[in-house]
Amino acid sequence: MTGDSLFVGIDIGTSGVRAAAIGADGTILGLGRAVIETDDHIRRDPAVWEQALDTCLRDLGRTADLSAIAGICVDGTSGTVLALDGNGQPIGHALMYNDAVADQHIPEEVAAVAPGQSAAHGASSALARAIELQRRPGVARIVHQADWIAERLAGAPVPSDESNALKTGYDPVNRTWPDWLDGTSIRRSLLPEVVPTGTVTARTGGTFGLPAGRPIVAGMSDGCASFLATGAKRPGNCVTVLGTTMTLKVLCDGPLFAPEYGIYSHRIGDLWLAGGASNSGGAALLAHFNLEEMAQLTAGIDPETPSELDYYPLPRPGERFPINDPKLPPRVTPRPEDNAAFFKGLLTGIARIEKLGYQRLVELGAPALTSVRTVGGGANNPVWTRIRLKLLDVPAEPVLAKEAAVGSAFTAREALS
């Protein structure tokens, strides 16, 4: 590795493929993109992913010298799996992260033997999809989306990683495929070898216009890569995603599992990423105001004075975290006549849910917060940011990048530096 070395991260998402090139000092030197049509049939086609990867890398090559690549890392959508034949070619289309199996006997057989903290439960788990995929004629292997893309870069099979294998039933604590899988109908011989994120698994084979012989590093799920892209990398570093809903993630030095809240932990090397998702967030605000109204009302809010309104904003009844109650009603009364005061109460209410969420994660075993980074549409509201930081009482850190591909590039750099 030299000072001119590049590290490339590749993110295979639902709507497209993105690639990022960073320098040895972590500076982002180039981004490449390729769009995948949102048609359900097209986005499941591995040949479409491969073509998009080629287009994306060519786009990246316009701004970055790909001959200087020192390492590559790939992330993919968590739980997307595909079946391969003996020649490594896909058998039919993949089953995506949100595809549920039609045969209800599959999740029932998993539930009968899997521990409660496993992420393999449910009709839309990667394990359920793998069991369904193995029924296709000629299946020799079942791999995750990121595995297959890395395999295309290498020109040969590569191991999977501990993050992408989590929802397929992998045990990240003991770092093995667990014995309870024998109680299901999955043929374990079809499952990939699994290695820690950051492990060098193969070398490029000279495909896609890339130089041959460059290290390929085991990646992770796209959610983990997005977290790392922000710059968070130490226990206690947290990221709040303020989108339609609100997701809280914290980096831990040990695993955290709380299935009653939908919480499980991805293993990223020797660290763990845990998080919870509240139904509160942007959708709860849009139930009362449109975006233009929110922008106007924000100008009339003083974030330094507290709101006395005790709200729990939800778009509809039901909450999963930090309160697990499928019937929890929204609490947005009494409503003051002043719309700015009402809007401030909503913002404060969501901020209190955020605080309660991080407190819940700490109660469950996460480390105390040391910093928070914020992404999503809500991060653009400085008044809301100030309200939140006063309640959380931790410093805000700048977000280095929002592209998951950057997080994968960081992982390649860390592994090879």
XYZ file of C-alpha atoms in Angstrom:
417
model
C 0.000 0.000 0.000
C 1.201 3.510 -0.864
C -0.080 6.999 -0.268
C -1.704 6.815 -3.700
C -3.583 3.605 -2.881
C -7.345 3.469 -3.292
C -9.818 1.417 -1.294
C -13.133 0.688 -2.977
C -16.444 -0.102 -1.326
C -19.337 -1.511 -3.333
C -22.922 -1.272 -2.105
C -25.570 -3.444 -3.761
C -28.900 -1.850 -2.894
C -32.506 -2.305 -3.903
C -32.569 0.641 -6.302
C -29.012 0.500 -7.604
C -25.320 -0.175 -7.155
C -22.973 2.411 -5.690
C -19.206 2.381 -5.394
C -16.892 4.665 -3.432
C -13.149 5.118 -3.646
C -11.239 6.510 -0.682
C -7.568 7.289 -0.211
C -5.224 5.901 2.415
C -6.138 8.886 4.627
C -9.877 8.192 4.310
C -10.614 11.042 1.899
C -13.438 10.250 -0.505
C -11.939 10.443 -3.981
C -14.768 9.245 -6.177
C -18.323 7.892 -6.300
C -19.932 5.744 -8.968
C -23.622 4.907 -9.427
C -25.879 2.723 -11.520
C -29.659 2.539 -11.251
C -31.636 -0.701 -10.991
C -35.284 -0.536 -11.991
C -37.685 -0.949 -9.093
C -39.790 -3.554 -10.904
C -39.898 -6.565 -8.549
C -38.976 -9.041 -11.276
C -36.003 -7.027 -12.513
C -34.496 -6.213 -9.121
C -34.385 -9.928 -8.228
C -32.316 -10.820 -11.303
C -28.602 -11.362 -10.466
C -27.722 -10.622 -14.097
C -29.164 -7.133 -13.579
C -26.980 -6.675 -10.470
C -23.934 -7.749 -12.456
C -24.662 -5.334 -15.293
C -25.289 -2.525 -12.809
C -21.974 -3.338 -11.093
C -20.146 -3.021 -14.407
C -21.847 0.307 -15.158
C -21.156 1.581 -11.636
C -17.439 0.734 -11.734
C -17.073 2.368 -15.122
C -18.708 5.459 -13.643
C -16.319 5.366 -10.684
C -13.389 5.034 -13.072
C -14.185 8.463 -14.514
C -13.114 10.135 -11.264
C -10.783 7.596 -9.615
C -7.733 5.722 -10.909
C -8.890 2.137 -10.459
C -5.419 0.802 -11.292
C -4.385 2.045 -7.834
C -6.891 -0.153 -5.981
C -5.354 -1.737 -2.880
C -8.502 -3.503 -1.670
C -12.242 -3.962 -2.232
C -15.134 -4.678 0.133
C -18.778 -5.403 -0.768
C -21.983 -4.905 1.212
C -25.439 -6.087 0.208
C -29.046 -6.012 1.338
C -29.386 -7.999 4.550
C -31.081 -11.344 4.023
C -31.097 -11.420 0.211
C -30.101 -14.924 -0.922
C -29.761 -16.804 -4.191
C -29.244 -20.373 -5.327
C -26.259 -21.356 -7.498
C -25.552 -24.424 -9.598
C -22.280 -26.343 -9.684
C -20.769 -23.793 -12.046
C -21.605 -20.863 -9.803
C -24.454 -19.672 -12.010
C -27.742 -18.465 -10.468
C -30.695 -20.821 -10.627
C -33.598 -18.461 -11.178
C -33.942 -15.137 -9.479
C -32.867 -14.261 -5.941
C -35.226 -13.988 -3.006
C -34.912 -10.453 -1.657
C -34.595 -9.268 1.933
C -38.343 -8.557 2.172
C -39.644 -11.638 0.325
C -41.698 -13.937 2.547
C -41.903 -17.659 1.828
C -45.324 -18.969 0.885
C -44.962 -22.284 2.727
C -45.835 -21.568 6.363
C -44.369 -24.906 7.428
C -40.897 -23.407 6.887
C -41.025 -20.701 9.613
C -42.784 -23.184 11.887
C -39.939 -25.712 11.591
C -37.418 -22.956 12.324
C -39.411 -21.698 15.325
C -39.516 -25.220 16.770
C -35.726 -25.408 17.179
C -34.177 -21.916 16.883
C -33.382 -20.015 20.100
C -35.563 -16.989 20.691
C -32.691 -14.543 20.172
C -31.907 -15.848 16.686
C -32.519 -13.505 13.750
C -33.629 -16.482 11.635
C -37.244 -16.498 12.815
C -40.167 -15.641 10.567
C -41.411 -16.203 7.027
C -39.174 -13.407 5.727
C -35.925 -14.563 7.343
C -32.985 -15.451 5.120
C -33.037 -18.994 6.530
C -36.669 -19.463 5.482
C -35.787 -18.241 1.997
C -32.743 -20.535 1.863
C -34.918 -23.537 2.727
C -37.269 -22.581 -0.098
C -34.407 -22.011 -2.559
C -32.874 -25.437 -1.921
C -35.959 -27.017 -3.490
C -34.970 -25.722 -6.925
C -33.457 -28.410 -9.179
C -29.670 -28.436 -9.440
C -28.836 -26.295 -6.403
C -25.210 -26.718 -5.328
C -24.789 -23.662 -3.101
C -26.821 -20.924 -1.446
C -25.118 -17.560 -1.030
C -25.939 -14.044 0.050
C -26.108 -11.121 -2.348
C -22.789 -9.620 -1.207
C -21.100 -13.042 -1.441
C -22.125 -13.457 -5.054
C -20.944 -9.996 -6.084
C -17.569 -10.648 -4.423
C -17.489 -13.981 -6.227
C -18.015 -12.220 -9.560
C -15.105 -9.907 -8.750
C -12.882 -12.847 -7.838
C -13.980 -15.284 -10.525
C -14.214 -18.004 -7.862
C -16.323 -18.833 -4.761
C -15.646 -16.737 -1.666
C -16.711 -17.145 1.981
C -19.591 -15.154 3.410
C -19.304 -12.764 6.363
C -20.764 -12.823 9.865
C -23.107 -9.899 9.240
C -24.820 -11.187 6.097
C -25.047 -14.718 7.525
C -26.847 -13.576 10.691
C -30.409 -13.898 9.365
C -29.557 -17.240 7.760
C -29.115 -18.661 11.260
C -25.395 -18.136 11.828
C -24.336 -17.900 15.486
C -22.111 -14.796 15.733
C -21.295 -15.377 19.400
C -19.774 -18.827 18.884
C -18.813 -17.965 15.296
C -20.312 -21.076 13.737
C -23.349 -22.473 11.986
C -25.274 -23.787 15.019
C -26.250 -27.396 15.639
C -29.943 -26.502 15.860
C -29.964 -26.072 12.073
C -29.983 -29.881 11.903
C -33.512 -29.715 13.294
C -34.651 -27.878 10.178
C -34.762 -29.128 6.601
C -31.884 -26.905 5.415
C -29.034 -28.882 3.862
C -26.050 -27.452 5.694
C -23.721 -28.447 2.895
C -25.341 -25.737 0.766
C -24.472 -22.944 3.200
C -21.278 -20.937 2.718
C -18.189 -20.835 4.869
C -18.362 -17.743 7.104
C -15.468 -15.502 8.155
C -15.282 -12.279 10.196
C -15.901 -8.972 8.462
C -12.568 -7.539 7.339
C -11.014 -10.901 6.482
C -9.225 -11.087 3.136
C -11.178 -13.803 1.321
C -9.925 -13.704 -2.270
C -8.266 -11.551 -4.913
C -9.714 -9.850 -7.921
C -9.715 -11.856 -11.121
C -9.356 -8.950 -13.523
C -13.064 -8.673 -14.307
C -15.095 -5.452 -14.653
C -12.072 -3.522 -15.849
C -10.316 -3.865 -12.491
C -6.693 -4.932 -12.031
C -6.142 -8.569 -11.075
C -4.683 -9.784 -7.799
C -6.073 -7.094 -5.485
C -7.442 -8.213 -2.067
C -11.171 -8.681 -1.588
C -12.245 -8.149 2.022
C -15.291 -9.791 3.623
C -18.045 -7.198 3.933
C -21.319 -6.824 5.780
C -24.968 -5.906 5.385
C -25.847 -2.537 3.875
C -27.213 -1.278 7.193
C -23.912 -1.937 8.954
C -21.993 -0.299 6.111
C -24.223 2.785 6.309
C -23.474 3.039 10.035
C -19.707 2.860 9.495
C -19.894 5.402 6.668
C -20.914 8.068 9.178
C -17.546 7.767 10.915
C -18.866 5.938 13.981
C -16.363 3.249 14.929
C -16.010 2.972 18.720
C -18.245 1.483 21.443
C -20.757 4.101 22.558
C -20.848 5.797 19.146
C -24.491 6.063 18.085
C -26.362 6.905 14.906
C -29.963 8.093 14.782
C -31.784 7.716 11.481
C -34.621 10.244 11.324
C -36.639 9.095 8.350
C -40.242 7.987 7.997
C -39.574 6.045 11.182
C -36.738 6.471 13.690
C -33.932 3.936 13.963
C -31.331 4.008 16.732
C -28.034 2.152 16.405
C -25.158 1.851 18.844
C -21.757 0.199 18.539
C -21.116 -2.223 21.393
C -18.185 -4.244 22.686
C -20.465 -7.244 23.293
C -23.629 -8.738 21.784
C -27.080 -7.435 22.608
C -30.192 -9.477 21.862
C -33.747 -8.534 22.844
C -36.194 -10.230 20.470
C -39.147 -8.716 22.317
C -38.025 -5.364 20.898
C -36.831 -6.733 17.559
C -33.201 -6.177 18.610
C -30.333 -8.393 17.544
C -26.647 -7.712 16.985
C -24.544 -7.802 13.844
C -20.939 -8.750 14.494
C -18.422 -6.488 12.767
C -15.034 -7.958 13.545
C -14.680 -7.785 17.337
C -17.424 -5.173 17.764
C -21.198 -5.469 17.651
C -23.849 -3.241 16.135
C -27.232 -3.262 17.869
C -30.262 -1.115 17.345
C -33.974 -0.623 17.638
C -36.632 0.958 15.447
C -39.500 3.123 16.642
C -42.646 3.737 14.605
C -42.331 7.404 15.515
C -40.486 9.750 13.183
C -41.256 11.687 10.034
C -44.537 9.887 9.339
C -45.820 10.992 12.749
C -45.079 14.618 11.835
C -46.616 14.316 8.360
C -49.853 13.214 9.998
C -50.256 16.871 11.073
C -48.186 19.105 8.764
C -46.718 18.988 5.265
C -43.049 19.722 4.604
C -43.632 23.371 3.687
C -45.646 23.981 6.842
C -42.953 22.337 8.958
C -40.282 24.601 7.468
C -42.357 27.684 8.239
C -43.198 26.583 11.786
C -39.576 25.736 12.567
C -38.642 29.416 12.151
C -40.937 30.289 15.051
C -39.568 27.775 17.563
C -37.100 28.562 20.333
C -35.227 25.296 20.975
C -33.644 26.601 24.188
C -36.929 26.584 26.115
C -38.553 23.245 26.953
C -41.980 22.138 25.786
C -44.355 21.176 28.563
C -46.480 19.059 26.214
C -46.187 15.352 26.997
C -46.542 13.765 23.564
C -45.778 10.333 22.131
C -46.215 10.984 18.385
C -47.103 7.979 16.237
C -48.624 7.870 12.744
C -51.103 5.225 13.913
C -51.580 2.961 16.953
C -48.765 0.518 17.615
C -45.148 0.740 18.768
C -42.253 -1.745 18.809
C -39.368 0.108 20.470
C -38.575 1.521 23.026
C -42.061 0.439 24.134
C -43.265 -2.883 22.787
C -47.022 -2.432 22.492
C -48.805 -3.180 19.191
C -51.820 -1.236 20.426
C -50.074 1.822 21.902
C -52.144 4.852 20.831
C -50.544 8.100 19.627
C -50.511 10.754 22.376
C -50.749 14.227 20.839
C -53.199 16.027 23.107
C -53.934 18.570 24.401
C -53.286 20.582 21.237
C -52.502 24.268 21.777
C -54.005 26.857 19.442
C -50.516 27.967 18.380
C -49.340 25.616 15.611
C -45.684 26.405 16.321
C -46.128 25.333 19.938
C -47.883 22.160 18.791
C -45.112 21.386 16.292
C -42.477 22.009 18.950
C -44.317 19.559 21.188
C -44.231 16.931 18.449
C -40.506 17.436 17.847
C -39.815 17.264 21.571
C -41.972 14.165 21.924
C -39.991 12.311 19.265
C -36.753 13.508 20.871
C -37.919 12.060 24.195
C -38.644 8.744 22.468
C -35.108 8.845 21.076
C -33.705 9.429 24.563
C -35.845 6.628 25.995
C -34.688 4.354 23.182
C -31.024 4.860 23.944
C -31.741 4.421 27.651
C -33.463 1.133 26.832
C -30.456 -0.043 24.811
C -28.157 0.774 27.742
C -30.483 -1.100 30.123
C -30.249 -4.111 27.823
C -26.447 -4.051 27.870
C -25.245 -1.412 25.397
C -22.504 1.000 26.528
C -23.368 4.526 27.562
C -23.586 6.994 24.690
C -20.396 8.859 23.909
C -21.596 10.679 20.784
C -24.452 10.767 18.310
C -24.525 11.228 14.548
C -27.764 11.861 12.683
C -28.824 10.981 9.160
C -32.151 11.072 7.339
C -34.411 13.976 6.483
C -34.830 15.070 10.094
C -31.098 15.720 10.359
C -31.588 18.832 8.213
C -33.692 20.629 10.830
C -31.277 22.582 13.099
C -33.980 23.450 15.633
C -34.934 19.813 16.072
C -31.246 18.919 16.339
C -30.812 21.376 19.191
C -33.884 20.034 21.001
C -32.573 16.500 20.653
C -29.034 17.259 21.803
C -30.261 19.060 24.921
C -32.224 15.957 25.884
C -29.559 13.390 24.945
C -26.789 15.384 26.644
C -24.053 13.953 24.414
C -21.951 15.680 21.767
C -22.982 15.558 18.135
C -20.357 14.359 15.694
C -20.292 15.244 11.998
C -21.464 12.616 9.519
C -18.544 11.770 7.237
C -20.700 10.179 4.533
C -24.189 8.821 3.963
C -23.306 6.274 1.276
C -23.052 2.666 2.498
C -20.326 2.138 -0.111
C -18.099 4.502 1.866
C -18.533 2.321 4.953
C -17.389 -0.695 2.958
C -14.422 1.271 1.646
C -13.508 2.193 5.237
C -13.657 -1.515 6.119
C -11.270 -2.412 3.285
C -8.868 0.296 4.386
C -8.959 -0.774 8.053
C -8.399 -4.415 7.118
C -5.411 -3.708 4.886
C -3.704 -0.829 6.694
